[in-house]
Coordinates of C-alpha atoms and ligand atoms in Angstrom, one line a residue:
X1 CA -15.8 139.2 78.7
X2 CA -13.6 140.0 75.9
X3 CA -11.8 137.0 76.8
X4 CA -15.1 135.3 76.7
X5 CA -15.9 137.0 73.4
X6 CA -12.5 136.1 72.2
X7 CA -13.1 132.8 73.3
X8 CA -16.5 132.7 71.6
X9 CA -15.1 134.1 68.4
X10 CA -12.4 131.6 68.6
X11 CA -14.9 129.0 69.1
X12 CA -16.9 130.4 66.3
X13 CA -13.9 130.5 64.2
X14 CA -13.1 127.0 65.2
X15 CA -16.7 126.0 64.5
X16 CA -16.5 127.6 61.2
X17 CA -13.2 125.9 60.3
X18 CA -14.6 122.8 61.7
X19 CA -17.8 123.2 59.6
X20 CA -15.6 124.0 56.7
X21 CA -13.5 121.0 57.5
X22 CA -16.8 119.1 58.0
X23 CA -18.0 120.3 54.6
X24 CA -14.7 119.5 53.1
X25 CA -14.7 116.2 54.9
X26 CA -18.3 115.7 53.6
X27 CA -17.4 116.5 50.1
X28 CA -14.3 114.4 50.5
X29 CA -16.5 111.6 51.9
X30 CA -18.8 112.1 48.9
X31 CA -15.9 111.9 46.6
X32 CA -14.5 109.1 48.4
X33 CA -17.8 107.3 48.3
X34 CA -18.0 108.1 44.6
X35 CA -14.5 106.7 44.3
X36 CA -15.5 103.8 46.5
X37 CA -18.4 103.0 44.2
X38 CA -16.2 103.5 41.1
X39 CA -13.5 101.3 42.7
X40 CA -16.0 98.7 43.8
X41 CA -17.4 98.6 40.3
X42 CA -13.8 98.4 39.1
X43 CA -13.1 95.7 41.6
X44 CA -16.2 93.8 40.5
X45 CA -15.3 94.0 36.9
X46 CA -11.7 93.1 37.9
X47 CA -13.1 90.2 39.9
X48 CA -15.0 89.0 36.9
X49 CA -11.9 89.4 34.7
X50 CA -10.0 87.6 37.4
X51 CA -12.5 84.9 37.8
X52 CA -12.6 84.4 34.0
X53 CA -8.9 84.4 33.9
X54 CA -8.7 82.0 36.9
X55 CA -11.1 79.7 35.0
X56 CA -9.1 80.0 31.9
X57 CA -6.0 79.4 33.8
X58 CA -7.5 76.4 35.5
X59 CA -8.6 75.0 32.2
X60 CA -5.2 75.7 30.9
X61 CA -3.7 74.0 33.9
X62 CA -5.9 71.0 33.3
X63 CA -5.0 70.9 29.7
X64 CA -1.4 71.2 30.6
X65 CA -1.9 68.4 33.2
X66 CA -3.4 66.2 30.5
X67 CA -0.7 67.1 28.0
X68 CA 1.9 66.3 30.7
X69 CA 0.3 62.9 31.4
X70 CA 0.2 62.2 27.7
X71 CA 3.7 63.3 27.3
X72 CA 4.7 61.2 30.3
X73 CA 3.0 58.1 28.7
X74 CA 4.7 58.9 25.5
X75 CA 7.9 59.3 27.3
X76 CA 7.4 55.9 29.1
X77 CA 6.6 54.3 25.7
X78 CA 9.6 56.0 24.1
X79 CA 11.8 54.8 27.0
X80 CA 10.6 51.3 26.5
X81 CA 11.2 51.6 22.8
X82 CA 14.5 53.0 23.4
X83 CA 15.5 50.2 25.8
X84 CA 14.5 47.7 23.1
X85 CA 16.2 49.6 20.5
X86 CA 19.3 49.6 22.7
X87 CA 19.1 45.9 23.2
X88 CA 18.5 45.4 19.4
X89 CA 21.4 47.6 18.7
X90 CA 23.6 45.6 21.1
X91 CA 22.4 42.4 19.5
X92 CA 23.1 43.7 16.2
X93 CA 26.5 44.8 17.3
X94 CA 27.2 41.2 18.4
X95 CA 25.9 39.9 15.1
X96 CA 27.9 42.4 13.2
X97 CA 31.0 41.4 15.1
X98 CA 30.2 37.7 14.4
X99 CA 29.5 38.4 10.8
X100 CA 32.7 40.2 10.5
X101 CA 34.5 37.2 11.9
X102 CA 32.6 34.9 9.6
X103 CA 33.2 37.2 6.7
X104 CA 36.8 37.1 7.5
X105 CA 36.9 33.3 7.7
X106 CA 34.9 33.2 4.4
X107 CA 37.2 35.5 2.7
X108 CA 40.1 33.3 3.8
X109 CA 38.2 30.2 2.6
X110 CA 37.2 31.8 -0.6
X111 CA 40.9 32.6 -1.3
X112 CA 41.8 29.0 -0.5
X113 CA 38.9 27.7 -2.7
X114 CA 39.9 29.9 -5.5
X115 CA 43.4 28.5 -5.5
X116 CA 41.9 25.0 -5.2
X117 CA 39.6 25.8 -8.2
X118 CA 42.5 26.9 -10.2
X119 CA 44.3 23.6 -9.4
X120 CA 41.2 21.6 -10.1
X121 CA 40.6 23.4 -13.4
X122 CA 44.1 22.4 -14.5
X123 CA 43.5 18.8 -13.3
X124 CA 40.2 18.8 -15.2
X125 CA 42.0 19.9 -18.3
X126 CA 44.4 17.1 -18.0
X127 CA 41.6 14.6 -17.0
X128 CA 39.5 15.5 -20.0
X129 CA 42.5 14.7 -22.1
X130 CA 42.8 11.3 -20.3
X131 CA 39.0 10.8 -20.7
X132 CA 39.0 11.3 -24.4
X133 CA 41.8 8.7 -24.6
X134 CA 39.8 6.3 -22.4
X135 CA 36.6 6.8 -24.5
X136 CA 38.5 5.7 -27.5
X137 CA 39.8 2.7 -25.6
X138 CA 36.3 1.9 -24.1
X139 CA 34.8 2.0 -27.7
X140 CA 37.3 -0.5 -28.9
X141 CA 36.8 -2.7 -25.7
X142 CA 33.0 -2.6 -26.3
X143 CA 33.5 -3.8 -29.8
X144 CA 35.8 -6.5 -28.5
X145 CA 33.1 -7.5 -25.9
X146 CA 30.4 -7.7 -28.5
X147 CA 32.6 -10.0 -30.7
X148 CA 33.4 -12.1 -27.6
X149 CA 29.7 -12.3 -26.7
X150 CA 29.0 -13.5 -30.3
X151 CA 31.8 -16.0 -29.9
X152 CA 30.4 -17.0 -26.5
X153 CA 27.0 -17.7 -28.0
X154 CA 28.6 -19.7 -30.8
X155 CA 30.7 -21.7 -28.3
X156 CA 27.5 -22.3 -26.3
X157 CA 26.0 -24.1 -29.2
X158 CA 29.2 -26.2 -29.6
X159 CA 29.1 -26.8 -25.7
X160 CA 25.5 -28.0 -25.9
X161 CA 26.4 -30.5 -28.7
X162 CA 29.4 -31.7 -26.8
X163 CA 27.5 -31.9 -23.5
X164 CA 24.9 -34.1 -25.1
X165 CA 27.3 -36.2 -26.9
X166 CA 28.9 -37.0 -23.6
X167 CA 25.4 -37.8 -22.2
X168 CA 24.8 -40.1 -25.2
X169 CA 28.1 -41.9 -24.7
X170 CA 27.1 -42.5 -21.1
X171 CA 23.9 -44.0 -22.4
X172 CA 20.4 -42.6 -22.6
X173 CA 19.2 -45.0 -20.0
X174 CA 21.3 -45.0 -16.8
X175 CA 20.7 -46.8 -13.6
X176 CA 22.0 -45.7 -10.1
X177 CA 21.6 -47.8 -7.0
X178 CA 21.3 -46.2 -3.6
X179 CA 21.2 -48.0 -0.3
X180 CA 19.5 -46.2 2.5
X181 CA 21.1 -46.1 6.0
X182 CA 20.1 -48.7 8.6
X183 CA 18.0 -47.4 11.5
X184 CA 18.8 -48.4 15.0
X185 CA 17.9 -52.0 15.8
X186 CA 17.4 -53.0 12.2
X187 CA 19.2 -56.2 11.2
X188 CA 21.5 -55.5 8.3
X189 CA 21.7 -57.8 5.2
X190 CA 25.1 -59.1 4.2
X191 CA 25.9 -56.5 1.5
X192 CA 29.3 -55.4 0.2
X193 CA 30.6 -52.9 -2.3
X194 CA 33.5 -54.5 -4.1
X195 CA 34.4 -51.7 -6.6
X196 CA 35.8 -49.0 -4.2
X197 CA 37.3 -47.0 -7.0
X198 CA 34.5 -46.5 -9.5
X199 CA 31.6 -47.2 -7.2
X200 CA 29.8 -49.3 -9.8
X201 CA 29.2 -52.6 -8.0
X202 CA 27.1 -54.1 -5.2
X203 CA 27.1 -57.7 -4.0
X204 CA 24.5 -59.4 -1.7
X205 CA 25.1 -62.7 0.1
X206 CA 22.1 -65.0 0.5
X207 CA 21.9 -68.4 2.1
X208 CA 19.2 -71.1 1.4
X209 CA 18.7 -74.7 2.1
X210 CA 19.5 -77.2 -0.7
X211 CA 17.2 -80.2 -1.5
X212 CA 19.6 -82.3 0.5
X213 CA 19.2 -80.0 3.6
X214 CA 22.6 -78.4 3.3
X215 CA 23.1 -74.6 3.6
X216 CA 23.8 -73.2 0.2
X217 CA 25.5 -69.7 0.2
X218 CA 25.3 -67.5 -2.8
X219 CA 26.9 -64.2 -3.8
X220 CA 24.9 -62.0 -6.2
X221 CA 26.9 -59.2 -7.9
X222 CA 25.3 -56.4 -9.8
X223 CA 26.8 -53.5 -11.6
X224 CA 25.3 -50.2 -12.4
X225 CA 26.4 -46.7 -13.7
X226 CA 26.9 -45.8 -10.1
X227 CA 26.3 -47.3 -6.7
X228 CA 25.8 -45.1 -3.7
X229 CA 26.5 -46.6 -0.3
X230 CA 24.3 -45.9 2.7
X231 CA 26.5 -43.0 3.9
X232 CA 26.1 -41.1 0.6
X233 CA 24.7 -37.6 0.8
X234 CA 22.0 -36.0 -1.4
X235 CA 24.6 -33.6 -2.7
X236 CA 26.8 -36.6 -4.0
X237 CA 23.7 -38.2 -5.7
X238 CA 22.7 -34.9 -7.2
X239 CA 26.2 -34.3 -8.6
X240 CA 25.6 -37.2 -10.9
X241 CA 22.1 -36.0 -11.9
X242 CA 22.8 -32.4 -12.3
X243 CA 24.0 -32.9 -15.9
X244 CA 20.5 -34.1 -16.8
X245 CA 19.1 -30.8 -15.6
X246 CA 21.4 -29.1 -18.1
X247 CA 20.2 -31.4 -20.9
X248 CA 16.7 -30.5 -20.1
X249 CA 17.5 -26.8 -20.5
X250 CA 19.2 -27.7 -23.8
X251 CA 15.8 -29.0 -25.1
X252 CA 15.8 -32.7 -24.2
X253 CA 13.1 -34.7 -22.4
X254 CA 14.5 -36.2 -19.2
X255 CA 12.9 -38.7 -16.9
X256 CA 14.3 -39.6 -13.4
X257 CA 12.6 -42.5 -11.6
X258 CA 13.0 -43.6 -8.1
X259 CA 12.3 -47.3 -7.9
X260 CA 12.3 -49.6 -4.9
X261 CA 10.2 -51.3 -2.2
X262 CA 8.3 -49.3 0.4
X263 CA 10.6 -47.7 2.9
X264 CA 13.7 -48.0 0.8
X265 CA 14.2 -44.3 0.6
X266 CA 12.5 -43.2 -2.7
X267 CA 10.7 -40.2 -1.3
X268 CA 13.9 -39.2 0.6
X269 CA 15.8 -39.4 -2.6
X270 CA 13.3 -37.5 -4.7
X271 CA 11.8 -34.9 -2.2
X272 CA 14.2 -35.2 0.7
X273 CA 14.0 -33.4 4.0
X274 CA 13.4 -29.8 4.9
X275 CA 17.0 -28.7 5.4
X276 CA 19.4 -27.6 2.6
X277 CA 21.6 -30.7 3.2
X278 CA 18.7 -33.1 3.0
X279 CA 16.8 -31.5 0.1
X280 CA 16.1 -34.2 -2.5
X281 CA 16.5 -34.4 -6.3
X282 CA 13.3 -32.5 -7.1
X283 CA 14.1 -29.3 -5.3
X284 CA 17.8 -29.5 -6.3
X285 CA 17.0 -30.1 -10.0
X286 CA 14.6 -27.2 -10.0
X287 CA 17.1 -24.9 -8.4
X288 CA 19.7 -26.1 -11.0
X289 CA 17.4 -25.4 -13.9
X290 CA 16.7 -21.9 -12.6
X291 CA 20.4 -21.2 -12.0
X292 CA 21.3 -22.4 -15.4
X293 CA 18.4 -20.5 -17.1
X294 CA 19.7 -17.3 -15.3
X295 CA 23.3 -18.0 -16.5
X296 CA 22.0 -18.7 -20.1
X297 CA 20.5 -15.1 -20.2
X298 CA 24.1 -13.9 -20.6
X299 CA 24.2 -16.1 -23.7
X300 CA 21.1 -14.5 -25.2
X301 CA 18.6 -17.2 -24.0
X302 CA 15.2 -16.4 -22.5
X303 CA 13.3 -19.3 -20.8
X304 CA 9.7 -19.9 -19.7
X305 CA 9.0 -22.6 -17.1
X306 CA 5.8 -24.3 -15.9
X307 CA 5.2 -27.2 -13.6
X308 CA 2.5 -29.9 -12.9
X309 CA 2.4 -32.5 -10.2
X310 CA 0.3 -35.6 -10.8
X311 CA -0.3 -38.8 -8.8
X312 CA -1.3 -42.0 -10.5
X313 CA -3.3 -44.1 -8.0
X314 CA -5.1 -47.3 -9.1
X315 CA -4.6 -46.3 -12.7
X316 CA -6.4 -42.9 -12.2
X317 CA -4.7 -39.6 -12.5
X318 CA -5.0 -37.1 -9.6
X319 CA -3.9 -33.5 -9.8
X320 CA -1.8 -32.8 -6.7
X321 CA -1.9 -29.1 -7.4
X322 CA -5.7 -28.9 -7.6
X323 CA -7.8 -26.5 -5.4
X324 CA -10.0 -29.0 -3.3
X325 CA -8.7 -31.8 -1.1
X326 CA -9.7 -34.4 -3.7
X327 CA -9.5 -34.3 -7.4
X328 CA -12.7 -35.7 -8.7
X329 CA -12.1 -34.8 -12.3
X330 CA -11.4 -37.3 -15.0
X331 CA -8.1 -36.5 -16.7
X332 CA -7.1 -37.7 -20.2
X333 CA -3.5 -37.9 -21.6
X334 CA -3.0 -36.2 -25.0
X335 CA 0.2 -36.5 -27.0
X336 CA 1.3 -34.1 -29.7
X337 CA 3.5 -36.1 -32.0
X338 CA 4.7 -33.1 -33.9
X339 CA 6.2 -31.4 -30.9
X340 CA 6.7 -34.6 -29.0
X341 CA 4.9 -33.0 -26.1
X342 CA 2.3 -34.4 -23.7
X343 CA -0.7 -32.5 -22.0
X344 CA -3.1 -33.9 -19.4
X345 CA -6.5 -32.4 -19.6
X346 CA -8.0 -30.3 -16.8
X347 CA -4.9 -30.2 -14.6
X348 CA -3.3 -27.2 -13.0
X349 CA -0.2 -26.0 -14.8
X350 CA 1.6 -23.5 -12.8
X351 CA 4.0 -20.9 -14.4
X352 CA 7.2 -21.1 -12.3
X353 CA 9.2 -18.1 -11.4
X354 CA 11.4 -19.1 -8.6
X355 CA 12.7 -22.2 -6.8
X356 CA 10.9 -21.1 -3.5
X357 CA 7.6 -21.1 -5.4
X358 CA 8.3 -24.8 -6.4
X359 CA 9.1 -25.6 -2.9
X360 CA 5.6 -24.3 -1.7
X361 CA 4.0 -26.3 -4.6
X362 CA 5.8 -29.5 -3.4
X363 CA 4.6 -28.8 0.1
X364 CA 1.0 -28.3 -1.1
X365 CA 1.2 -31.6 -3.1
X366 CA 2.6 -33.3 -0.1
X367 CA -0.2 -32.1 2.1
X368 CA -2.8 -33.3 -0.4
X369 CA -1.2 -36.7 -0.4
X370 CA -1.1 -36.9 3.4
X371 CA -4.9 -36.1 3.5
X372 CA -5.5 -38.8 1.0
X373 CA -3.2 -41.2 3.0
X374 CA -5.1 -40.8 6.3
X375 CA -8.4 -41.5 4.6
X376 CA -7.2 -44.6 2.6
X377 CA -3.9 -46.3 3.4
X378 CA -0.2 -45.2 3.2
X379 CA -0.8 -43.4 -0.1
X380 CA 2.8 -42.4 -1.0
X381 CA 3.8 -46.1 -1.1
X382 CA 0.8 -47.1 -3.2
X383 CA 0.8 -44.4 -5.8
X384 CA 3.3 -43.0 -8.4
X385 CA 3.9 -39.3 -8.2
X386 CA 5.1 -37.4 -11.3
X387 CA 6.5 -33.9 -11.1
X388 CA 6.9 -32.4 -14.5
X389 CA 8.9 -29.2 -15.2
X390 CA 8.5 -27.9 -18.8
X391 CA 11.0 -25.4 -20.1
X392 CA 10.8 -23.5 -23.4
X393 CA 13.6 -21.3 -24.5
X394 CA 14.3 -18.9 -27.4
X395 CA 17.6 -17.2 -28.2
X396 CA 16.7 -13.5 -28.3
X397 CA 20.2 -12.1 -27.9
X398 CA 21.5 -9.6 -25.4
X399 CA 20.2 -6.1 -25.1
X400 CA 22.6 -3.1 -25.1
X401 CA 24.3 -2.9 -21.6
X402 CA 24.0 0.1 -19.3
X403 CA 27.6 0.9 -19.7
X404 CA 27.2 1.2 -23.5
X405 CA 28.0 -2.3 -24.6
X406 CA 26.4 -3.0 -28.0
X407 CA 23.4 -5.2 -28.3
X408 CA 24.0 -8.7 -29.7
X409 CA 21.3 -10.0 -32.0
X410 CA 19.7 -13.4 -31.0
X411 CA 20.1 -16.5 -33.2
X412 CA 16.3 -17.2 -33.0
X413 CA 17.2 -20.8 -32.0
X414 CA 14.3 -22.4 -29.9
X415 CA 14.1 -25.4 -27.7
X416 CA 11.6 -27.1 -25.5
X417 CA 12.6 -29.5 -22.7
X418 CA 10.8 -31.5 -20.1
X419 CA 12.1 -32.8 -16.7
X420 CA 10.0 -35.5 -15.2
X421 CA 10.8 -36.6 -11.6
X422 CA 9.0 -39.8 -10.8
X423 CA 8.5 -41.3 -7.3
X424 CA 7.3 -44.8 -8.1
X425 CA 4.9 -46.8 -5.8
X426 CA 6.6 -49.5 -3.7
X427 CA 7.7 -52.4 -5.8
X428 CA 7.2 -55.2 -3.2
X429 CA 5.1 -58.1 -4.0
X430 CA 2.1 -59.0 -2.0
X431 CA 0.9 -62.5 -1.5
X432 CA -2.6 -62.2 -3.1
X433 CA -3.8 -65.8 -2.6
X434 CA -4.8 -65.1 1.1
X435 CA -6.5 -61.9 0.5
X436 CA -10.0 -61.3 1.6
X437 CA -12.3 -58.4 2.8
X438 CA -10.3 -55.1 3.3
X439 CA -7.2 -56.8 1.9
X440 CA -9.0 -57.0 -1.5
X441 CA -8.6 -53.3 -2.1
X442 CA -4.9 -53.7 -1.2
X443 CA -4.6 -56.5 -3.7
X444 CA -6.2 -54.3 -6.4
X445 CA -3.7 -51.5 -5.6
X446 CA -0.8 -54.0 -5.7
X447 CA -1.9 -55.5 -8.9
X448 CA -2.1 -52.1 -10.5
X449 CA 1.3 -51.2 -9.2
X450 CA 2.8 -54.4 -10.4
X451 CA 1.2 -54.0 -13.7
X452 CA 2.4 -50.4 -14.2
X453 CA 6.0 -51.3 -12.9
X454 CA 6.1 -54.3 -15.3
X455 CA 4.7 -52.1 -18.1
X456 CA 7.5 -49.7 -17.4
X457 CA 10.0 -52.6 -17.7
X458 CA 8.4 -53.8 -20.8
X459 CA 8.5 -50.3 -22.4
X460 CA 12.2 -50.0 -21.5
X461 CA 12.9 -53.5 -22.8
X462 CA 11.0 -52.8 -26.1
X463 CA 12.9 -49.5 -26.5
X464 CA 16.1 -51.5 -26.2
X465 CA 15.0 -53.9 -28.9
X466 CA 13.8 -51.1 -31.1
X467 CA 17.3 -49.7 -30.7
X468 CA 18.7 -53.0 -32.3
X469 CA 16.0 -53.7 -34.9
X470 CA 14.3 -50.4 -35.5
X471 CA 10.5 -51.1 -35.9
X472 CA 9.5 -52.7 -32.6
X473 CA 6.0 -51.8 -31.1
X474 CA 6.4 -50.1 -27.8
X475 CA 3.6 -50.9 -25.3
X476 CA 3.2 -47.5 -23.8
X477 CA -0.6 -47.9 -23.5
X478 CA -0.3 -50.8 -21.1
X479 CA -0.3 -48.4 -18.1
X480 CA -1.2 -44.9 -17.3
X481 CA 2.4 -44.3 -16.1
X482 CA 4.0 -45.4 -19.3
X483 CA 1.4 -43.6 -21.4
X484 CA 1.9 -40.3 -19.5
X485 CA 5.7 -40.6 -19.9
X486 CA 5.6 -41.8 -23.5
X487 CA 7.4 -38.7 -24.9
X488 CA 10.0 -38.8 -22.2
X489 CA 10.6 -42.5 -22.5
X490 CA 11.2 -42.6 -26.2
X491 CA 14.5 -42.9 -28.1
X492 CA 14.6 -39.1 -27.9
X493 CA 14.8 -38.8 -24.2
X494 CA 17.3 -39.4 -21.4
X495 CA 16.3 -41.6 -18.5
X496 CA 17.7 -42.3 -15.1
X497 CA 16.5 -44.8 -12.8
X498 CA 17.5 -44.6 -9.1
X499 CA 17.1 -48.0 -7.5
X500 CA 16.6 -47.5 -3.8
X501 CA 17.5 -50.5 -1.7
X502 CA 16.6 -51.3 1.9
X503 CA 19.8 -52.5 3.8
X504 CA 17.7 -54.9 5.9
X505 CA 18.2 -58.7 6.1
X506 CA 14.4 -59.1 6.1
X507 CA 14.2 -57.3 2.7
X508 CA 16.9 -59.3 1.0
X509 CA 14.5 -61.2 -1.3
X510 CA 12.8 -58.0 -2.4
X511 CA 16.2 -56.3 -2.9
X512 CA 17.4 -59.1 -5.2
X513 CA 14.1 -58.8 -7.2
X514 CA 14.6 -55.1 -7.5
X515 CA 18.3 -55.5 -8.5
X516 CA 17.4 -57.9 -11.2
X517 CA 14.7 -55.5 -12.6
X518 CA 17.2 -52.6 -12.5
X519 CA 19.8 -54.8 -14.2
X520 CA 17.4 -55.4 -17.0
X521 CA 16.8 -51.8 -17.4
X522 CA 20.5 -51.1 -17.2
X523 CA 21.3 -53.5 -20.0
X524 CA 18.9 -51.6 -22.4
X525 CA 20.3 -49.1 -24.9
X526 CA 18.0 -46.5 -26.2
X527 CA 18.7 -44.8 -29.6
X528 CA 20.2 -41.3 -29.7
X529 CA 18.4 -38.6 -27.9
X530 CA 17.1 -35.6 -30.0
X531 CA 16.0 -32.2 -29.0
X532 CA 12.2 -32.1 -29.0
X533 CA 12.2 -28.9 -31.0
X534 CA 14.9 -26.8 -32.6
X535 CA 15.3 -24.4 -35.4
Ligands
ATP601 N1 19.7 -41.7 2.4 C1 18.9 -41.6 3.5 N2 19.4 -41.0 4.6 C2 18.7 -40.8 5.8 N3 17.5 -41.3 6.0 C3 16.9 -41.9 4.9 C4 17.6 -42.2 3.7 N4 16.7 -42.8 2.8 C5 15.7 -43.1 3.5 N5 15.7 -42.5 4.7 C6 14.6 -42.6 5.8 O1 14.0 -43.9 5.7 C7 12.7 -43.9 5.8 C8 12.0 -44.4 4.6 O2 12.3 -43.6 3.5 P1 11.3 -43.2 2.4 O3 10.0 -42.7 3.0 O4 11.9 -42.2 1.6 O5 11.0 -44.5 1.7 P2 10.0 -44.7 0.4 O6 10.7 -45.8 -0.4 O7 9.7 -43.5 -0.3 O8 8.8 -45.3 1.1 P3 7.2 -45.1 0.6 O9 7.1 -46.0 -0.6 O10 6.5 -45.5 1.8 O11 7.1 -43.7 0.2 C9 12.3 -42.4 6.1 O12 12.2 -42.1 7.4 C10 13.5 -41.6 5.5 O13 13.7 -40.4 6.1

C-alpha cells in the first residue's frame, strides 16, 4: 500500500509538476500567443513596409529601365555620331594631307614666282625706259604722218587736175565699138580688125551689084577710140571706162551710152549677166564709185550717193524704181542752171549705201521692164533706159586716229558729179510704108526711137560746132532723152558711146549705118569739161 501510496504520491507529485508544467506551459503559451500577435502585427507592418519598399523598388526599377533605354538610345545616337565624326576626321585627315601637299607645291611655286617677279620688275624697269624713248619717237612719227596726210590731200587735188587733163586730152566725147560673139549657126559678116596693136580699127566688106550687073566689092574702114573684138571680156571693156567713174567722183558729169541695133549686145554690155565675170558696166561702175569713195575717205572726202532708174518709152518717162507694176504718173524734167543739175518730178531717188543694194535695184528695174515687155512688145529693145548715180562730196578732213594720230582739218572743197548709164533703144530702121493695124504701134515706137536717136546725134553734132564757133543753139528739147541728159551732154561733161555691133552677115546694112552714126559722133569735139560745183 505504501507502494501504492508512494505511487499515488508520486503520481500526485507528477500531476502537480505536470500541472505546474501545464500552468507554465499555459502561461508560456499565453506569452507565446502574445508574442505571436505582437510578431504577427510586426510581420504585418513589416509586410506593409516591404510591400511599399517592393513597390518603390519596382518603380525604381522601371525608372532605371526607362533611363537605361534612354541611355541606350543616346548611346546608339552617340555611336552613329561618333562613326560619322570618325569618317569626317578621316576625310579631314586626307584633306589635310592633300592640302599639305598643295601647300608645299604652292610654297615652291610662290618662291619661283617671286624670283620671276623680281626678274620681271627689272625687265619692266628697262621696258619703261624703252617705252619713254618709243613715245618720243611715236610723237614725232605722228607729226610726220599728219604732215604726210596734208601732203597727200594736196597731191590728191593735183592728181584730180592731172587725171582730168588726161581725160580732156583723150577727148570729152569718146566712142568705143564692141562686136558681140556669133551664136551657133549664125552666118558671120566679113569683118576684120586691121589695127592689131592699138585696137582702134574695124573694116567691113560688102558686095553689091553695079548698074551693069557686075559684082561690086567694097571695104568700109572705121576707126574709134577703141575697138573690142567679139572675144573681149566685160573686164577689158570696163578697164577703159573705169577712169570715167573716177571723173564722176571728182565732180564731173559723165554719160555712157550703149548704141546699136536690137540684139547687138547693148544690155549685155551695160547690165551684163549674173556672174562676177559677166557683170556689165553699170554694176562695175557702181562698185568702182563705192571703192573710190571709200579710198577717198583717207584723203578727207565724205560722199553721199543716190540713184534713179528711168525708162523713156514712146517719149514718156517711166520710173523703173516705182512701187506699183506700172508708172502712171506724169513726170517733168527740171534743170537747175546754177548747179547744172537735173531733177525729174515724182520719181524715186534712192539713197545708195552699197553696191549690193544697187544690184537689187537693177534687178527690180529689170523685173518691172519684163512685166511691161510681156504686156506690150519686147520693151527693152523699144525703150531707152537711163540709170543715174549722183555723187556729192565734201572734204571734211580726217578725224584723229585711234592710235593717237592728229586730226587733219578738211579743205572744205565740194563737188557734185553725176554718172548716167544709158541703154538706148534698138537703132534699126523699120520699113514704115507697109505698116498697118498692130504694126502701126510698132511704127510709132520706131519713129519715136529714130527721132530721139537722131536728136541725140544732132545734139552731139551741135555741141561739136559750138566747140568751134562758140554760140550755136543746142537742140536738147527735140527729144525727152536729150532733154533729160542736157546737163550731162553739155560742154561740161564727159561722154562715152559704146557702139554695139552684131557680127551677122544679115545685119551688115544696119551695122554700116550704126558705124557711120558713131563716126559722126566720134568726129565731134566738145569743149573742156568743168566740175559741176566746186569751192
Ligand atoms: N559680149 C557678149 N558675150 C556673150 N554674149 C553676148 C555678148 N553680147 C551680147 N551677148 C548675147 O547676145 C544676146 C543679145 O544681146 P543683148 O540682149 O544684150 O542685145 P541688145 O542690143 O541689148 O538687145 P535689145 O535691144 O533687144 O535689148 C543676148 O543673149 C546676150 O547674152
